[in-house]
Short mmCIF file of C-alpha atoms in Angstrom, two decimals:
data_model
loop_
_atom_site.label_atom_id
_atom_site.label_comp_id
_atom_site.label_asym_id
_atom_site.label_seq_id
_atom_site.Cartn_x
_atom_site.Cartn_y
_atom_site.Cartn_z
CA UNK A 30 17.23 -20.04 2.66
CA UNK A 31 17.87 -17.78 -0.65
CA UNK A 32 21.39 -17.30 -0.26
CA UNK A 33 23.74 -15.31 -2.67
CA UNK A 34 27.41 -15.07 -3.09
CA UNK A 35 27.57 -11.92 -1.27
CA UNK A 36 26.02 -13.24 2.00
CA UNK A 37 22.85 -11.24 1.23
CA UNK A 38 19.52 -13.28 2.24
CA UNK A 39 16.60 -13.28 0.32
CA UNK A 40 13.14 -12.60 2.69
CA UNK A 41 10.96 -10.45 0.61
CA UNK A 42 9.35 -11.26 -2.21
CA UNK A 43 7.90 -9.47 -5.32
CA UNK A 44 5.43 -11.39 -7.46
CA UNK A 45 3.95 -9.93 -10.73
CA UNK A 46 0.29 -11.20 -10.68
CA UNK A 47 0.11 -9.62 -14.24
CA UNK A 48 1.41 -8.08 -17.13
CA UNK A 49 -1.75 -5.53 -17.91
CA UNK A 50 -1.88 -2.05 -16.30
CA UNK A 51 -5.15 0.07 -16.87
CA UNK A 52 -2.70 3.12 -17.17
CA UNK A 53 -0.26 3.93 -19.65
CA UNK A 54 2.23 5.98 -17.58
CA UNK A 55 5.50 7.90 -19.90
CA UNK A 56 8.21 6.58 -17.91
CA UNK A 57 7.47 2.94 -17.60
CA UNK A 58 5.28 1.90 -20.93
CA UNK A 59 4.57 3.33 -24.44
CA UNK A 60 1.23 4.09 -25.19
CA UNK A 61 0.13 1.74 -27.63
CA UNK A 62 1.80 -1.79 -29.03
CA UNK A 63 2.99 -3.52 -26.14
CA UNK A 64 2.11 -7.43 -26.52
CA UNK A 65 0.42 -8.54 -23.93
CA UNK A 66 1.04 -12.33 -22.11
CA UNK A 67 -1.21 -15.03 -23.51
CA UNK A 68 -3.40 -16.48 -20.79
CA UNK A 69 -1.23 -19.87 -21.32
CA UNK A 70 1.80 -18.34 -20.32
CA UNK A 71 0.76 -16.35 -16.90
CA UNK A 72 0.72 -18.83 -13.75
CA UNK A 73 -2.77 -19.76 -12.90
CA UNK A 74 -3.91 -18.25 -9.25
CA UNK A 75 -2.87 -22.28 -7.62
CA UNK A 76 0.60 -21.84 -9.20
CA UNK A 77 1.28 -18.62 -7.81
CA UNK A 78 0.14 -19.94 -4.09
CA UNK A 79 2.13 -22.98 -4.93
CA UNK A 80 5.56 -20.94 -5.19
CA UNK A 81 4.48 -18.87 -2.37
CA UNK A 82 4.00 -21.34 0.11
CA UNK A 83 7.45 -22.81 -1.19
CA UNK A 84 9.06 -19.49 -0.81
CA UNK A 85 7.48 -19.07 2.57
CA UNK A 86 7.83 -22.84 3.82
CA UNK A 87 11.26 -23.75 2.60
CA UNK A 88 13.16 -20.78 1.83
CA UNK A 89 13.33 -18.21 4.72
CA UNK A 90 10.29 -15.69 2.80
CA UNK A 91 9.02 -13.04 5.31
CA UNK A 92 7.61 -10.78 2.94
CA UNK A 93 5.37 -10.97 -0.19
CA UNK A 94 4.85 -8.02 -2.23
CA UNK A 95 1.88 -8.66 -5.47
CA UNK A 96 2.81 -6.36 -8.34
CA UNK A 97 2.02 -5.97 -11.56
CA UNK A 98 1.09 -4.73 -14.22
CA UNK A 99 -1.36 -3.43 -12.39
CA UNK A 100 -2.51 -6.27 -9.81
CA UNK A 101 -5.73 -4.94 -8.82
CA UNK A 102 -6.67 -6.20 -12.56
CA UNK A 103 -6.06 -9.96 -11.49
CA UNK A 104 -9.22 -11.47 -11.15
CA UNK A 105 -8.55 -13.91 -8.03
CA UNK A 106 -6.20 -11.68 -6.13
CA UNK A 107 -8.65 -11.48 -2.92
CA UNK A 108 -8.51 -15.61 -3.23
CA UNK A 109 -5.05 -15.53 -3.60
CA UNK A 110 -4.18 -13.15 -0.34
CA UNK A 111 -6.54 -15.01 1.32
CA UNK A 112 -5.01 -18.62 0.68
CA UNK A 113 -1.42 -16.72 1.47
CA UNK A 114 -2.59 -15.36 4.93
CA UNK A 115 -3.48 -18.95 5.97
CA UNK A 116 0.21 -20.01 5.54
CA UNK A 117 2.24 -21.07 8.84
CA UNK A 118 4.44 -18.79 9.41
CA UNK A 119 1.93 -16.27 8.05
CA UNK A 120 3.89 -13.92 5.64
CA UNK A 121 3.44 -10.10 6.18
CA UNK A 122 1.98 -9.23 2.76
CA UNK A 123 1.64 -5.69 0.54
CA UNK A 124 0.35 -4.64 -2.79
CA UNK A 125 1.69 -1.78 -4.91
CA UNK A 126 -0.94 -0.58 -6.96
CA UNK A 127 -1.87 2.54 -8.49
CA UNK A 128 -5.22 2.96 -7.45
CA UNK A 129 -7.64 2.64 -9.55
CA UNK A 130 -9.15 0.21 -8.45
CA UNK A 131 -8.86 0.67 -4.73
CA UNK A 132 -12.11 2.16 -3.77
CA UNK A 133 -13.85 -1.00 -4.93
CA UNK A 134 -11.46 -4.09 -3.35
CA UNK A 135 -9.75 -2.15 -0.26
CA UNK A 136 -12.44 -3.84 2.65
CA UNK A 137 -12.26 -6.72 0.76
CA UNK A 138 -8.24 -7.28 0.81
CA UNK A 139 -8.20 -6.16 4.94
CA UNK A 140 -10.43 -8.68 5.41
CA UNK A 141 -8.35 -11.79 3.27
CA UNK A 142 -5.26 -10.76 4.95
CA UNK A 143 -3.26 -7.89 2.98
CA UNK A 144 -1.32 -5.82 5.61
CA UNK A 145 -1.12 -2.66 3.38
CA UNK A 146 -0.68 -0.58 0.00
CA UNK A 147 2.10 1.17 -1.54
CA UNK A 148 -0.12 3.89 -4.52
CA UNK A 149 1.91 5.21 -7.15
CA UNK A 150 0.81 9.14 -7.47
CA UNK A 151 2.92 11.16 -9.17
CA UNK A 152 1.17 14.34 -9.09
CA UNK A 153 -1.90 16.83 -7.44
CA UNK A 154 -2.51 18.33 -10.59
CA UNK A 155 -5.08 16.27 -12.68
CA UNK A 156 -4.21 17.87 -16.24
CA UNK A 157 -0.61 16.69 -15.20
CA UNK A 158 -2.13 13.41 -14.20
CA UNK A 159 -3.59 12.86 -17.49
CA UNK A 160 0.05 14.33 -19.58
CA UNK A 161 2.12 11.36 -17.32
CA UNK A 162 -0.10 8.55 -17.65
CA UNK A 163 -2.84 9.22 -20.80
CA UNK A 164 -5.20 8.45 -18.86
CA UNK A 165 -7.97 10.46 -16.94
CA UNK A 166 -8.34 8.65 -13.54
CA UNK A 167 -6.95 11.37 -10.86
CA UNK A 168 -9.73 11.22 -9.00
CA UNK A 169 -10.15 7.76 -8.94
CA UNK A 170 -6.18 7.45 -7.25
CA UNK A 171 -7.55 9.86 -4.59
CA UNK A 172 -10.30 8.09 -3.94
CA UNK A 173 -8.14 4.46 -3.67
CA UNK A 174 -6.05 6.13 -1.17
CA UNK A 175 -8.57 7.29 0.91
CA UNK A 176 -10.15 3.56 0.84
CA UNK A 177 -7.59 2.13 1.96
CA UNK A 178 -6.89 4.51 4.79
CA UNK A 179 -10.18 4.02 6.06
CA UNK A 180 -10.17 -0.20 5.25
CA UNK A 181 -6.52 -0.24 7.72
CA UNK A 182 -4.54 -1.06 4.86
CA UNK A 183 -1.44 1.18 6.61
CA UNK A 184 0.70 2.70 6.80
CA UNK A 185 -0.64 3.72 3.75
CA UNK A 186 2.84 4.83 1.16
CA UNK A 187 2.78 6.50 -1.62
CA UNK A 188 5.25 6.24 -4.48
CA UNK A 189 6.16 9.45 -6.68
CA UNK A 190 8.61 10.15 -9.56
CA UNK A 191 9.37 13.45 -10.84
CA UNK A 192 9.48 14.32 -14.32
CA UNK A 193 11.69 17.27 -15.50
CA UNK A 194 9.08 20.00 -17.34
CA UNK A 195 6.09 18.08 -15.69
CA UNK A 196 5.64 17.90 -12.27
CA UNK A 197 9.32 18.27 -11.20
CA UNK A 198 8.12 21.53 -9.14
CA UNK A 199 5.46 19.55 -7.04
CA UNK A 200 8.09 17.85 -4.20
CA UNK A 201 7.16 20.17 -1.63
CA UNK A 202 3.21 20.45 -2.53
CA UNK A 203 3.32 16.58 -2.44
CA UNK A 204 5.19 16.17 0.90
CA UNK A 205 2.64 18.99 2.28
CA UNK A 206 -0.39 16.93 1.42
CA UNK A 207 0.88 13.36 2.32
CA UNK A 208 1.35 14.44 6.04
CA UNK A 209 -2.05 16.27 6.01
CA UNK A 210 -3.37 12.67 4.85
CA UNK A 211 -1.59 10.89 6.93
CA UNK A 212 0.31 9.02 3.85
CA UNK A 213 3.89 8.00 4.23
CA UNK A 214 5.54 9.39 0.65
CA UNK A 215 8.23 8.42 -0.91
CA UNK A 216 9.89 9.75 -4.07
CA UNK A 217 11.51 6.90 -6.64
CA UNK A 218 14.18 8.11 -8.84
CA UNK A 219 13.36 7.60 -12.78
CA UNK A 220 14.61 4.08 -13.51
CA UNK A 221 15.37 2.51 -17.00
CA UNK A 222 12.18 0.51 -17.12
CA UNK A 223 10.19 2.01 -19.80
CA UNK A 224 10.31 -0.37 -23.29
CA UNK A 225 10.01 2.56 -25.29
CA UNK A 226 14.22 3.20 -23.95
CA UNK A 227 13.23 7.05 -23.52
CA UNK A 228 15.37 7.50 -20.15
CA UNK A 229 18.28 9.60 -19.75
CA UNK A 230 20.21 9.54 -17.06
CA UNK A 231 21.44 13.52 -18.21
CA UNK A 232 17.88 14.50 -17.33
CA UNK A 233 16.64 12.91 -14.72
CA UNK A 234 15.48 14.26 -11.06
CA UNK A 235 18.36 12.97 -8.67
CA UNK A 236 17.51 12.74 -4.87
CA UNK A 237 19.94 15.28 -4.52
CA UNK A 238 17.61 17.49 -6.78
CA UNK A 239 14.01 16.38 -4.57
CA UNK A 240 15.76 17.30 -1.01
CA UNK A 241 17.04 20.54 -1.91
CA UNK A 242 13.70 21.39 -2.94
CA UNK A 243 11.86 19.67 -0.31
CA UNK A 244 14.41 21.87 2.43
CA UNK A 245 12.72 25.04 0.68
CA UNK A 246 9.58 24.31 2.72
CA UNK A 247 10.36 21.77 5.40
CA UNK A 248 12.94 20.54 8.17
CA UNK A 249 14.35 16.86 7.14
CA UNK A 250 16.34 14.94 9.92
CA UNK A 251 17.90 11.58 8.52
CA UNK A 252 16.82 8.73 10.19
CA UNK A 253 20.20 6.94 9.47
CA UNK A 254 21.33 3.88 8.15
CA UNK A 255 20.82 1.96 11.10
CA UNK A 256 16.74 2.67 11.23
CA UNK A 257 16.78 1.81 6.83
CA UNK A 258 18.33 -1.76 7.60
CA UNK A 259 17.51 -3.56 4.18
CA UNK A 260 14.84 -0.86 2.81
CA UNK A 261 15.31 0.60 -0.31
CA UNK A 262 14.46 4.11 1.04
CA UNK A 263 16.29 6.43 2.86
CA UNK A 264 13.89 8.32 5.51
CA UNK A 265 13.96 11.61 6.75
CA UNK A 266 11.62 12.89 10.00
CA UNK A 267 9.43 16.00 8.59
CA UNK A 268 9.75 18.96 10.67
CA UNK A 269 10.81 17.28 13.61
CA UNK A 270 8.45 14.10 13.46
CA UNK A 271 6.04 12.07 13.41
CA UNK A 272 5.72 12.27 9.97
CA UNK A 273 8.19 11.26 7.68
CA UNK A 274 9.80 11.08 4.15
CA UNK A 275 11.56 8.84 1.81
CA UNK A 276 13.87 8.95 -1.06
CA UNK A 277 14.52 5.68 -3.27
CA UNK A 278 17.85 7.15 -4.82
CA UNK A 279 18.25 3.54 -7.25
CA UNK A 280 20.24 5.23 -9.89
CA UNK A 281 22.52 7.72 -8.03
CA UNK A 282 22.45 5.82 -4.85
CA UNK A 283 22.56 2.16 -5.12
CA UNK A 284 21.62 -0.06 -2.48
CA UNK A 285 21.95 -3.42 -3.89
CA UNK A 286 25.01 -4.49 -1.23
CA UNK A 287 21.74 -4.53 1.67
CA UNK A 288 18.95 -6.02 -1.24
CA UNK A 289 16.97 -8.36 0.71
CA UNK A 290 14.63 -9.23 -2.53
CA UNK A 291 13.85 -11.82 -5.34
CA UNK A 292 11.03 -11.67 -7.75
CA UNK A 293 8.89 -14.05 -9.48
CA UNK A 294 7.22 -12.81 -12.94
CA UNK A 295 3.80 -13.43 -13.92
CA UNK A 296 4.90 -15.95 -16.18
CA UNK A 297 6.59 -18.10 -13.73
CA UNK A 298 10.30 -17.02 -13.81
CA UNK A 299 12.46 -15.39 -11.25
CA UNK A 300 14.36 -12.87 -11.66
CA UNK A 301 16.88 -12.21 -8.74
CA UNK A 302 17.10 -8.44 -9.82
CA UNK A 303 14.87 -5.98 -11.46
CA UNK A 304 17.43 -5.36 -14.11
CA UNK A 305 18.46 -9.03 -14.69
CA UNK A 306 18.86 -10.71 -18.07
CA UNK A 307 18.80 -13.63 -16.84
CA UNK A 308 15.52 -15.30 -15.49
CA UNK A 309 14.97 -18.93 -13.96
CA UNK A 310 11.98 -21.03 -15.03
CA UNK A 311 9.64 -22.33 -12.34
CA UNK A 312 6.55 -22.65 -14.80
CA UNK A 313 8.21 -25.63 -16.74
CA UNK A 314 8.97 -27.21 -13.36
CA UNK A 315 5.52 -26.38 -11.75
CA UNK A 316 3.84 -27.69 -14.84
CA UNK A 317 6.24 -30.83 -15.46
CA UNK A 318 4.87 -32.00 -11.84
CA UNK A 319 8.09 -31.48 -9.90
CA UNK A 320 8.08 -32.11 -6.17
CA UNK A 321 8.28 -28.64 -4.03
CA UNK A 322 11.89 -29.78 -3.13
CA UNK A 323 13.24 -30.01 -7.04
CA UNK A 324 11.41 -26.39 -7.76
CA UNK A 325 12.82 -24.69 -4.30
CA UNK A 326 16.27 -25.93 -5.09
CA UNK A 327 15.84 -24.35 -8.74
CA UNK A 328 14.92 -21.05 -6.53
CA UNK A 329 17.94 -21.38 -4.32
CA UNK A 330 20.59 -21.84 -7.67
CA UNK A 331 18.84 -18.67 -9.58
CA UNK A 332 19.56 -16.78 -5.96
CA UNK A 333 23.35 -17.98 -5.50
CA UNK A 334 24.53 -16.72 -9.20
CA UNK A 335 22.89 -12.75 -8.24
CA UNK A 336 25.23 -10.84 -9.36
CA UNK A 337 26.45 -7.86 -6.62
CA UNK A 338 24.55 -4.83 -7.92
CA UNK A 339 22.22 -4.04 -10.65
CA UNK A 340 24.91 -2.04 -13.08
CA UNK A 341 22.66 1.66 -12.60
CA UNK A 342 25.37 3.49 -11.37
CA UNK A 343 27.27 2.21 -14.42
CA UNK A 344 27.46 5.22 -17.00
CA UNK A 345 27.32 2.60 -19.71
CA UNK A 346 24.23 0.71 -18.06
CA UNK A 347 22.27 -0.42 -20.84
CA UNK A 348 18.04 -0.84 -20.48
CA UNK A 349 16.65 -4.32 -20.16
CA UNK A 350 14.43 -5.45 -22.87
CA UNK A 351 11.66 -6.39 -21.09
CA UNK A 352 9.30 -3.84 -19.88
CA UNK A 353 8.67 -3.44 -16.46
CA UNK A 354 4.91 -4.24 -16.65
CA UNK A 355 6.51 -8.01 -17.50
CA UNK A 356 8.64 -8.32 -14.25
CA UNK A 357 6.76 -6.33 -11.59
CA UNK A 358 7.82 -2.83 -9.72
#
């Protein structure tokens, strides 16, 4: 069991399978002159199934989550799923990707074993599309999604952030089309996560700012706390149901006393909060042949010193230095 000293359990799971991303979005990397992880220093595809059967076999892991980077651009993910969905118990598994690369792998992850796919879409508008991430690959996000809807990769989610001056206006035109897809959105708050430190809290779009303009055009019914349980979203019913909307309020709403997660970077260290300093090595151990024991116990210390929230809602919060591309989303 990941334990803290909150009495929060650990269960799901994020693991960076890279560093890379194919996209160069505003808000979480700089365009140019990032350094990249030397093929040395990433965990090889047995490593990464080593720690996950660990995670899944000794400590109390439900849930695994492959991020990135963009994970889509790790050559032995399909292997790696597959190896994962042959673990007993069998861990309910999810990629968050954003896209790209969907329309090409989608039948191909059903069939190893992935349950489904969070897509990161910010916007309808492909000019806008190209402004956020300075790249032109709109169509190729629409076409992802649409994979894997039809390869049963659901419920398909899609994850949105609003810029102010960009597509800060679209809320409504985005819930509109996710229900006419049959997509479950959810809007994400702008973190601190890009390495270029361009985020200000002053100008961001609050969840308080996305409801009042999603109530221009719909009907939203909280679900409640007791339906969210240890979800980072909080979920409205759209116009009286079945379809429904989320809000991941991180910065103005913390959830961290309910955070169910740890994370494992691609190079091997985990990090028992997105905004951590501190990381715990499991590459040394993997690679200095410890026994699964010595490395889960390593995972089990990191977990006990988490500290009890992430320091957002702190006025004073100050970025961490390592992009998010580095940690996984």
């Amino acid at each position: 069991m990941l334990i803290d000293t909150y009495d929060r359990v650990a269960t799901d799971l994020r693991v960076s399978l890279t560093d890379k991303c194919n996209l160069r979005c505003t808000y979480c990397m700089p365009e140019e002159g990032l350094q990249w992880l030397g093929k040395s220093a990433l965990l090889s595809d047995d490593e990464i199934v080593r720690l996950i059967r660990i995670a899944v076999t000794r400590l109390g892991i439900t849930e695994v989550r492959f991020t990135g980077g963009e994970p889509l651009l790790r050559p032995g993910l399909v292997s790696i799923v597959e190896q994962c969905a042959a673990l007993t118990p069998r861990p309910r598994m999810s990629l968050t990707t954003n896209g790209i690369g969907l329309k090409r792998t989608a039948t191909a992850l059903k069939a190893a074993g992935l349950d489904r796919v969070n897509v990161s879409l910010d916007t309808l508008r492909p000019d806008v599309f190209k402004t956020l991430t300075r790249r032109d690959r709109h169509k190729d996000v629409l076409d992802g999604l649409e994979a894997a809807h039809e390869a049963g990769l659901t419920p398909v989610k899609v994850n949105s952030v609003l810029m102010p001056g960009l597509n800060d206006d679209e809320a409504p035109e985005l819930l509109a089309w996710a229900v006419a897809h049959g997509y479950e959105l959810r809007f994400i708050e702008q973190m601190p996560l890009d390495a270029q430190h361009g985020w200000k809290r002053d100008g961001m779009i609050t969840a308080g700012d996305i409801l009042a303009s999603l109530r221009t055009r719909f009907t939203l019914t909280p679900e409640g706390d007791a339906s969210r349980g240890s979800a980072p979203a909080e979920r409205w019913t759209v116009d009286g149901g079945p379809h429904r909307v989320g809000v991941i309020a991180s910065v103005t709403r913390p959830f961290c006393r309910a955070c169910d997660r740890t994370r494992l970077t691609a190079d091997g260290q985990v990090r028992t909060c997105l905004f951590a300093r501190e990381e715990t090595d499991l590459r040394g151990a993997l690679r200095g042949d410890a026994p699964d024991e010595e490395i889960a116990q390593l995972w089990r210390t990191a977990m006990w010193g988490k500290k009890a929230g992430s320091g957002l809602d702190d006025p004073s919060f100050l970025q961490p230095d390592r992009p998010m591309s580095a940690i996984g989303g």
